[in-house]
Tab-separated table of C-alpha atoms and ligand atoms in Angstrom:
chain	number	residue	atom	x	y	z
A	10	MET	CA	-0.002	0.000	-0.001
A	11	ASN	CA	1.216	3.454	-0.902
A	12	ILE	CA	1.199	6.166	1.718
A	13	LYS	CA	-1.376	8.226	-0.181
A	14	ASP	CA	-3.784	5.270	-0.157
A	15	PHE	CA	-4.092	5.573	3.606
A	16	SER	CA	-7.366	7.055	4.792
A	17	LYS	CA	-7.748	9.115	7.954
A	18	GLU	CA	-9.277	6.012	9.556
A	19	ASP	CA	-6.090	4.101	8.740
A	20	TYR	CA	-3.956	6.755	10.378
A	21	TRP	CA	-6.169	6.759	13.447
A	22	ARG	CA	-5.948	3.000	13.728
A	23	THR	CA	-2.188	3.070	13.254
A	24	ILE	CA	-1.824	5.470	16.187
A	25	ILE	CA	-4.142	3.493	18.447
A	26	LEU	CA	-3.257	-0.074	17.539
A	27	TYR	CA	0.435	-0.017	16.762
A	28	GLY	CA	3.559	1.000	18.561
A	29	LEU	CA	4.918	-0.060	21.883
A	30	ASN	CA	2.747	1.552	24.508
A	31	GLN	CA	4.272	1.583	27.978
A	32	ALA	CA	1.174	3.181	29.501
A	33	THR	CA	-2.481	3.765	28.626
A	34	TYR	CA	-2.311	7.551	28.117
A	35	LYS	CA	-2.528	7.435	24.351
A	36	ILE	CA	-5.761	5.484	24.471
A	37	ALA	CA	-7.162	7.937	27.010
A	38	LEU	CA	-6.237	10.894	24.830
A	39	GLY	CA	-7.934	9.176	21.884
A	40	GLN	CA	-11.106	8.854	23.988
A	41	SER	CA	-10.962	12.540	24.904
A	42	LEU	CA	-10.516	13.611	21.287
A	43	ILE	CA	-13.587	11.624	20.261
A	44	ARG	CA	-15.690	12.941	23.134
A	45	PHE	CA	-14.844	16.604	22.569
A	46	SER	CA	-15.252	16.420	18.821
A	47	GLN	CA	-18.680	14.848	19.233
A	48	GLN	CA	-19.647	17.785	21.442
A	49	GLN	CA	-18.514	19.940	18.487
A	50	LYS	CA	-15.909	21.366	20.792
A	51	ASN	CA	-12.681	21.937	18.897
A	52	ILE	CA	-10.814	24.307	21.155
A	53	VAL	CA	-10.026	22.514	24.375
A	54	THR	CA	-8.016	24.081	27.186
A	55	ILE	CA	-5.428	22.032	29.013
A	56	ASN	CA	-7.590	22.295	32.132
A	57	GLU	CA	-10.647	20.895	30.350
A	58	LEU	CA	-8.549	18.063	29.026
A	59	ALA	CA	-7.201	17.397	32.532
A	60	GLU	CA	-10.762	17.297	33.859
A	61	ASP	CA	-11.752	14.810	31.183
A	62	PHE	CA	-8.690	12.636	31.955
A	63	PHE	CA	-9.399	12.703	35.662
A	64	ASP	CA	-13.037	11.610	35.245
A	65	MET	CA	-12.067	8.938	32.782
A	66	TYR	CA	-9.315	7.400	34.937
A	67	LYS	CA	-11.424	7.692	38.099
A	68	GLU	CA	-13.937	5.342	36.442
A	69	ARG	CA	-11.387	3.168	34.744
A	70	LEU	CA	-9.271	2.512	37.837
A	71	LYS	CA	-12.242	1.026	39.675
A	72	ARG	CA	-11.360	-2.166	37.787
A	73	GLY	CA	-8.047	-2.318	39.633
A	74	LYS	CA	-5.887	-2.948	36.568
A	75	PRO	CA	-2.362	-1.535	36.097
A	76	GLN	CA	-1.870	1.337	33.650
A	77	LEU	CA	1.874	0.954	33.229
A	78	ALA	CA	4.115	-1.862	32.024
A	79	THR	CA	6.831	-1.294	34.647
A	80	PRO	CA	6.214	-3.437	37.741
A	81	ASN	CA	5.951	-1.789	41.170
A	82	ARG	CA	5.318	1.600	39.631
A	83	GLN	CA	2.232	3.676	39.032
A	84	THR	CA	1.306	6.264	36.464
A	85	ALA	CA	0.762	9.821	37.677
A	86	MET	CA	-2.958	9.282	36.952
A	87	GLU	CA	-3.115	6.325	39.323
A	88	ARG	CA	-1.357	8.252	42.078
A	89	ILE	CA	-3.649	11.248	41.690
A	90	VAL	CA	-6.860	9.206	41.640
A	91	ASN	CA	-5.671	7.284	44.734
A	92	LEU	CA	-4.993	10.513	46.619
A	93	TYR	CA	-8.437	11.774	45.631
A	94	ASN	CA	-10.087	8.509	46.711
A	95	ILE	CA	-8.562	8.642	50.180
A	96	GLY	CA	-9.575	12.273	50.568
A	97	LYS	CA	-6.123	13.833	50.328
A	98	LEU	CA	-7.047	15.882	47.263
A	99	THR	CA	-10.238	17.726	46.322
A	100	ARG	CA	-11.502	17.285	42.806
A	101	SER	CA	-10.123	20.621	41.634
A	102	GLN	CA	-6.746	19.963	43.289
A	103	ALA	CA	-6.662	16.596	41.575
A	104	VAL	CA	-7.455	18.126	38.184
A	105	ASP	CA	-4.707	20.728	38.700
A	106	LYS	CA	-2.284	17.939	39.459
A	107	VAL	CA	-3.300	16.066	36.324
A	108	GLU	CA	-2.640	19.229	34.344
A	109	LYS	CA	0.810	19.611	35.908
A	110	ASP	CA	2.070	16.017	36.314
A	111	ALA	CA	0.117	13.561	34.273
A	112	PHE	CA	0.233	14.553	30.624
A	113	ASN	CA	4.005	14.320	30.464
A	114	ASP	CA	4.726	14.302	26.802
A	115	VAL	CA	1.609	12.446	25.737
A	116	ILE	CA	0.200	15.476	23.937
A	117	ASP	CA	3.455	15.905	22.030
A	118	ARG	CA	3.805	12.241	21.193
A	119	PHE	CA	0.292	11.109	20.296
A	120	HIS	CA	1.137	11.197	16.585
A	121	ASN	CA	4.333	9.168	16.986
A	122	VAL	CA	4.368	5.439	16.439
A	123	ASP	CA	7.679	3.803	17.339
A	124	ASN	CA	9.401	7.163	16.947
A	125	LEU	CA	7.926	7.806	13.511
A	126	GLN	CA	5.722	10.807	12.999
A	127	ILE	CA	2.369	9.864	11.419
A	128	PRO	CA	1.884	12.141	8.374
A	129	MET	CA	-1.581	13.225	9.498
A	130	SER	CA	-2.543	15.152	12.619
A	131	PHE	CA	-5.762	14.989	14.606
A	132	TYR	CA	-5.071	18.081	16.692
A	133	GLU	CA	-2.457	20.697	17.249
A	134	LYS	CA	-0.995	21.926	20.482
A	135	THR	CA	-1.405	25.581	21.401
A	136	ASP	CA	-0.285	27.705	24.366
A	137	LYS	CA	-3.552	27.086	26.194
A	138	GLY	CA	-4.372	23.531	25.162
A	139	ILE	CA	-5.223	21.801	21.900
A	140	VAL	CA	-7.272	22.488	18.785
A	141	ILE	CA	-8.945	19.319	17.558
A	142	PHE	CA	-9.200	18.996	13.773
A	143	ASP	CA	-12.394	18.131	11.904
A	144	ASN	CA	-10.998	14.799	10.759
A	145	VAL	CA	-11.715	13.345	14.221
A	146	TYR	CA	-15.329	14.473	13.973
A	147	ASP	CA	-15.534	13.105	10.403
A	148	ILE	CA	-14.235	9.690	11.377
A	149	PHE	CA	-16.542	9.203	14.345
A	150	SER	CA	-19.691	10.812	12.957
A	151	ASP	CA	-19.577	8.172	10.249
A	152	LYS	CA	-21.686	5.257	11.545
A	153	LYS	CA	-19.614	2.710	9.695
A	154	ASN	CA	-16.712	3.617	11.955
A	155	ASN	CA	-18.470	2.543	15.131
A	156	LYS	CA	-16.086	-0.340	15.431
A	157	LEU	CA	-13.143	2.062	15.670
A	158	ARG	CA	-14.487	3.279	18.955
A	159	ASN	CA	-14.852	-0.273	20.203
A	160	GLU	CA	-11.318	-0.927	19.063
A	161	LEU	CA	-10.132	1.860	21.298
A	162	ASP	CA	-11.859	0.290	24.318
A	163	ALA	CA	-10.555	-3.135	23.395
A	164	ARG	CA	-7.037	-1.751	23.082
A	165	TRP	CA	-7.253	-0.286	26.557
A	166	ASP	CA	-8.415	-3.657	27.954
A	167	LEU	CA	-5.622	-5.396	26.094
A	168	LEU	CA	-2.908	-3.085	27.403
A	169	GLU	CA	-4.118	-3.528	30.968
A	170	SER	CA	-4.102	-7.302	30.616
A	171	ALA	CA	-0.633	-7.263	29.075
A	172	PHE	CA	0.678	-5.081	31.910
A	173	GLU	CA	-0.948	-7.357	34.460
A	174	ILE	CA	0.655	-10.479	32.999
A	175	LYS	CA	4.026	-8.775	32.883
A	176	ARG	CA	3.701	-7.811	36.542
A	177	THR	CA	2.583	-11.229	37.746
A	178	ASN	CA	5.434	-12.762	35.810
A	179	SER	CA	8.025	-10.440	37.181
A	180	LYS	CA	6.956	-11.146	40.744
A	181	LEU	CA	6.925	-14.868	40.004
A	182	VAL	CA	10.391	-14.721	38.448
A	183	ASN	CA	11.760	-13.014	41.556
A	184	ASP	CA	10.081	-15.532	43.851
A	185	LEU	CA	11.403	-18.467	41.822
A	186	ARG	CA	14.946	-17.115	41.749
A	187	LYS	CA	14.845	-16.708	45.522
A	188	LEU	CA	13.415	-20.192	46.046
A	189	TYR	CA	16.171	-21.898	44.054
A	190	LEU	CA	18.835	-19.709	45.565
A	191	VAL	CA	17.777	-20.658	49.100
A	192	ASN	CA	17.592	-24.376	48.273
A	193	GLY	CA	20.867	-24.384	46.380
A	194	TYR	CA	24.371	-25.162	47.556
A	195	ALA	CA	27.941	-24.177	46.860
A	196	ARG	CA	29.730	-25.312	43.750
A	197	THR	CA	31.311	-28.766	43.846
A	198	ASP	CA	33.835	-30.447	41.585
A	199	ILE	CA	31.448	-31.759	38.956
A	200	THR	CA	34.165	-33.354	36.816
A	201	LYS	CA	34.256	-36.261	39.276
A	202	ASN	CA	30.923	-37.347	37.759
A	203	ARG	CA	32.448	-37.681	34.345
A	204	ASN	CA	33.110	-41.417	34.407
A	205	VAL	CA	29.738	-42.261	35.882
A	206	LEU	CA	27.940	-40.240	33.248
A	207	ASN	CA	30.046	-41.574	30.434
A	208	GLY	CA	29.218	-45.115	31.416
A	209	TYR	CA	25.919	-44.245	29.872
A	210	GLN	CA	26.719	-41.714	27.177
A	211	ASN	CA	29.502	-43.703	25.495
A	212	ASN	CA	31.432	-40.603	24.436
A	213	VAL	CA	28.407	-39.170	22.662
A	214	CYS	CA	27.441	-35.548	23.307
A	215	PHE	CA	24.086	-35.159	25.052
A	216	TYR	CA	23.069	-32.218	22.876
A	217	CYS	CA	24.261	-32.935	19.341
A	218	GLY	CA	24.558	-36.714	19.357
A	219	GLU	CA	28.065	-36.656	17.824
A	220	LEU	CA	31.113	-38.382	19.247
A	221	MET	CA	33.267	-36.455	21.688
A	222	THR	CA	37.050	-36.689	21.747
A	223	GLU	CA	38.810	-37.397	25.027
A	224	ASP	CA	40.029	-33.801	25.410
A	225	ASP	CA	36.679	-32.182	24.695
A	226	VAL	CA	34.247	-33.582	27.239
A	227	HIS	CA	32.409	-31.057	29.413
A	228	VAL	CA	30.152	-31.800	32.365
A	229	ASP	CA	27.097	-29.635	31.795
A	230	HIS	CA	24.023	-28.681	33.842
A	231	VAL	CA	20.993	-29.351	31.599
A	232	ILE	CA	18.897	-26.849	33.545
A	233	PRO	CA	21.557	-24.156	33.970
A	234	ARG	CA	23.355	-23.868	37.293
A	235	GLN	CA	22.704	-20.153	37.161
A	236	PHE	CA	19.088	-21.085	37.957
A	237	MET	CA	19.457	-24.374	39.902
A	238	ASN	CA	22.264	-23.265	42.215
A	239	HIS	CA	23.302	-26.869	42.792
A	240	ASP	CA	25.251	-29.692	41.140
A	241	ASP	CA	22.888	-32.633	41.726
A	242	ILE	CA	23.814	-35.435	39.395
A	243	TRP	CA	20.321	-35.889	37.977
A	244	ASN	CA	20.872	-32.607	36.117
A	245	LEU	CA	24.393	-33.316	34.827
A	246	VAL	CA	25.307	-34.606	31.364
A	247	LEU	CA	28.373	-34.711	29.141
A	248	SER	CA	28.695	-32.541	26.078
A	249	HIS	CA	31.141	-31.021	23.638
A	250	GLY	CA	32.724	-27.776	24.760
A	251	PHE	CA	31.129	-26.152	21.729
A	252	CYS	CA	27.632	-27.426	22.518
A	253	ASN	CA	28.055	-26.393	26.131
A	254	LEU	CA	29.081	-22.910	25.067
A	255	HIS	CA	26.320	-22.681	22.468
A	256	LYS	CA	23.744	-23.517	25.087
A	257	SER	CA	25.263	-21.087	27.574
A	258	ASP	CA	22.865	-20.123	30.407
A	259	ASN	CA	19.776	-20.847	28.343
A	260	LEU	CA	17.146	-23.490	28.897
A	261	PRO	CA	17.173	-26.426	26.431
A	262	ASP	CA	14.089	-27.600	24.589
A	263	ARG	CA	11.671	-29.991	26.194
A	264	HIS	CA	12.919	-33.000	24.242
A	265	TYR	CA	16.252	-32.730	26.047
A	266	ILE	CA	14.378	-32.816	29.348
A	267	GLU	CA	12.567	-35.971	28.241
A	268	LYS	CA	15.935	-37.430	27.347
A	269	LEU	CA	17.330	-36.421	30.755
A	270	ILE	CA	14.420	-38.131	32.529
A	271	GLU	CA	14.977	-41.281	30.500
A	272	ARG	CA	18.690	-41.171	31.258
A	273	ASN	CA	18.042	-40.981	35.002
A	274	GLU	CA	15.514	-43.792	34.836
A	275	TYR	CA	18.065	-45.910	33.014
A	276	PHE	CA	20.536	-45.493	35.898
A	277	ILE	CA	17.863	-46.465	38.369
A	278	LYS	CA	16.678	-49.496	36.429
A	279	SER	CA	20.230	-50.731	36.026
A	280	ASN	CA	20.747	-50.440	39.814
A	281	HIS	CA	23.733	-48.240	39.244
A	282	PRO	CA	25.454	-47.022	42.462
A	283	ILE	CA	24.040	-43.535	41.833
A	284	SER	CA	20.453	-44.769	41.670
A	285	ASN	CA	19.952	-44.184	45.396
A	286	LYS	CA	21.254	-40.669	45.068
A	287	LEU	CA	18.814	-40.047	42.203
A	288	LYS	CA	15.921	-41.339	44.304
A	289	GLU	CA	16.993	-39.105	47.174
A	290	GLN	CA	17.134	-36.084	44.915
A	291	LEU	CA	14.002	-36.667	42.858
A	292	GLY	CA	11.679	-39.127	44.566
A	293	ASN	CA	11.143	-42.855	45.022
A	294	THR	CA	8.907	-43.620	42.076
A	295	ALA	CA	9.438	-42.938	38.377
A	296	LYS	CA	6.316	-40.820	38.413
A	297	GLN	CA	7.491	-38.666	41.324
A	298	ARG	CA	10.858	-38.165	39.660
A	299	LYS	CA	9.271	-37.135	36.391
A	300	VAL	CA	6.901	-34.716	38.122
A	301	THR	CA	9.794	-33.203	40.091
A	302	ILE	CA	11.914	-32.577	37.004
A	303	TYR	CA	9.034	-31.148	34.988
A	304	ARG	CA	8.055	-28.849	37.850
A	305	ILE	CA	11.584	-27.475	38.004
A	306	TYR	CA	11.655	-27.206	34.223
A	307	GLU	CA	8.388	-25.248	34.157
A	308	HIS	CA	9.813	-22.874	36.767
A	309	ALA	CA	12.982	-22.455	34.752
A	310	THR	CA	10.983	-21.577	31.609
A	311	ARG	CA	9.706	-18.510	33.478
A	312	VAL	CA	13.183	-17.314	34.295
A	313	LEU	CA	15.528	-18.373	31.476
A	314	SER	CA	15.648	-17.819	27.746
A	315	PRO	CA	14.963	-20.875	25.596
A	316	TRP	CA	17.647	-22.757	23.687
A	317	ASN	CA	16.470	-24.816	20.726
A	318	GLY	CA	19.440	-27.108	20.700
A	319	ILE	CA	22.072	-27.821	18.097
A	320	HIS	CA	20.780	-27.163	14.611
A	321	GLY	CA	20.169	-30.354	12.695
A	322	TYR	CA	20.116	-32.515	15.815
A	323	ASN	CA	17.454	-35.138	15.644
A	324	PRO	CA	16.959	-37.235	18.779
A	325	VAL	CA	15.865	-40.209	16.692
A	326	THR	CA	19.208	-40.539	14.896
A	327	ASP	CA	21.207	-39.930	18.059
A	328	PRO	CA	23.246	-43.068	18.891
A	329	PHE	CA	22.576	-42.366	22.573
A	330	TYR	CA	18.865	-42.411	21.921
A	331	LYS	CA	19.111	-45.519	19.804
A	332	THR	CA	21.105	-47.272	22.525
A	333	PHE	CA	18.508	-46.235	25.006
A	334	ILE	CA	15.596	-47.551	22.942
A	335	ARG	CA	17.470	-50.784	22.374
A	336	ASN	CA	18.010	-51.158	26.113
A	337	ILE	CA	14.368	-50.584	26.869
A	338	LEU	CA	13.303	-53.167	24.318
A	339	MET	CA	15.810	-55.669	25.656
A	340	ASN	CA	14.652	-55.190	29.237
A	341	LYS	CA	10.977	-55.656	28.442
B	27	LIG	ZN1	27.802	-31.752	20.925
């Protein structure tokens, strides 16, 4: 689409629907523009706009949803409405405060989407307030554009929900980090596990399925130590230095976790000396152990970035996997 094919509705929608909004101010200003233009009121003082904002947020905040993406912080509008609600501000004091603190640069930046200036304006700023252009009236007096107004409401709902999720997550991430930190323990010499682990891996890298040479065998935490804060053997595997580095402090795909669970179960079934340790760490039954590892994995997905594994690696062609399947079939 060429830029001249854009209608004023398109520009309106671009402003409302696109761009990274860190707060809900832009949506609120859109609502005010529509309301004033429908009252045929084009010249709006900053005080009238502040009044409109205050009334709008006073209603809106009754739903108890956040208006800002940043956790543990509030928008100026939320602070002002709270002060009004607990009787610390009169209505006119609150409106004055909105005028002074709350607009920030929203009036200047309404027409920007991701730092680009939209080549159509819906109002202009003056010394005393704003002058709303007729295009706003045109758009919303047209019945076929009713859905644009609903879109504005929906966008506000959507932003609030997105902010809420972000906040819940950030609290959860902090709680999880603390939990694993408290239950963790100091670093141990994990290379001592190398022979035990290799008894099962047969010099094949856990992540890429290729052979490892003697001088390039790393003991790796499948769920990164950075998150686990311990060196329990159920979480240790052998890998190439390269694969280890490639994975870094990221969380491997679920199929590696399945493989890890199967690996641990193999040790237990074969009555390997470490099987008691695995039971101690993860639980007495296969089901408990699986649940434990998946619970930790789900927690880790909240905190760490994902790692898709080594490109081209297919668990089915992995000699480790094939050995494993063969062993299962033989033991049936
Ligand atoms: Zn590898």
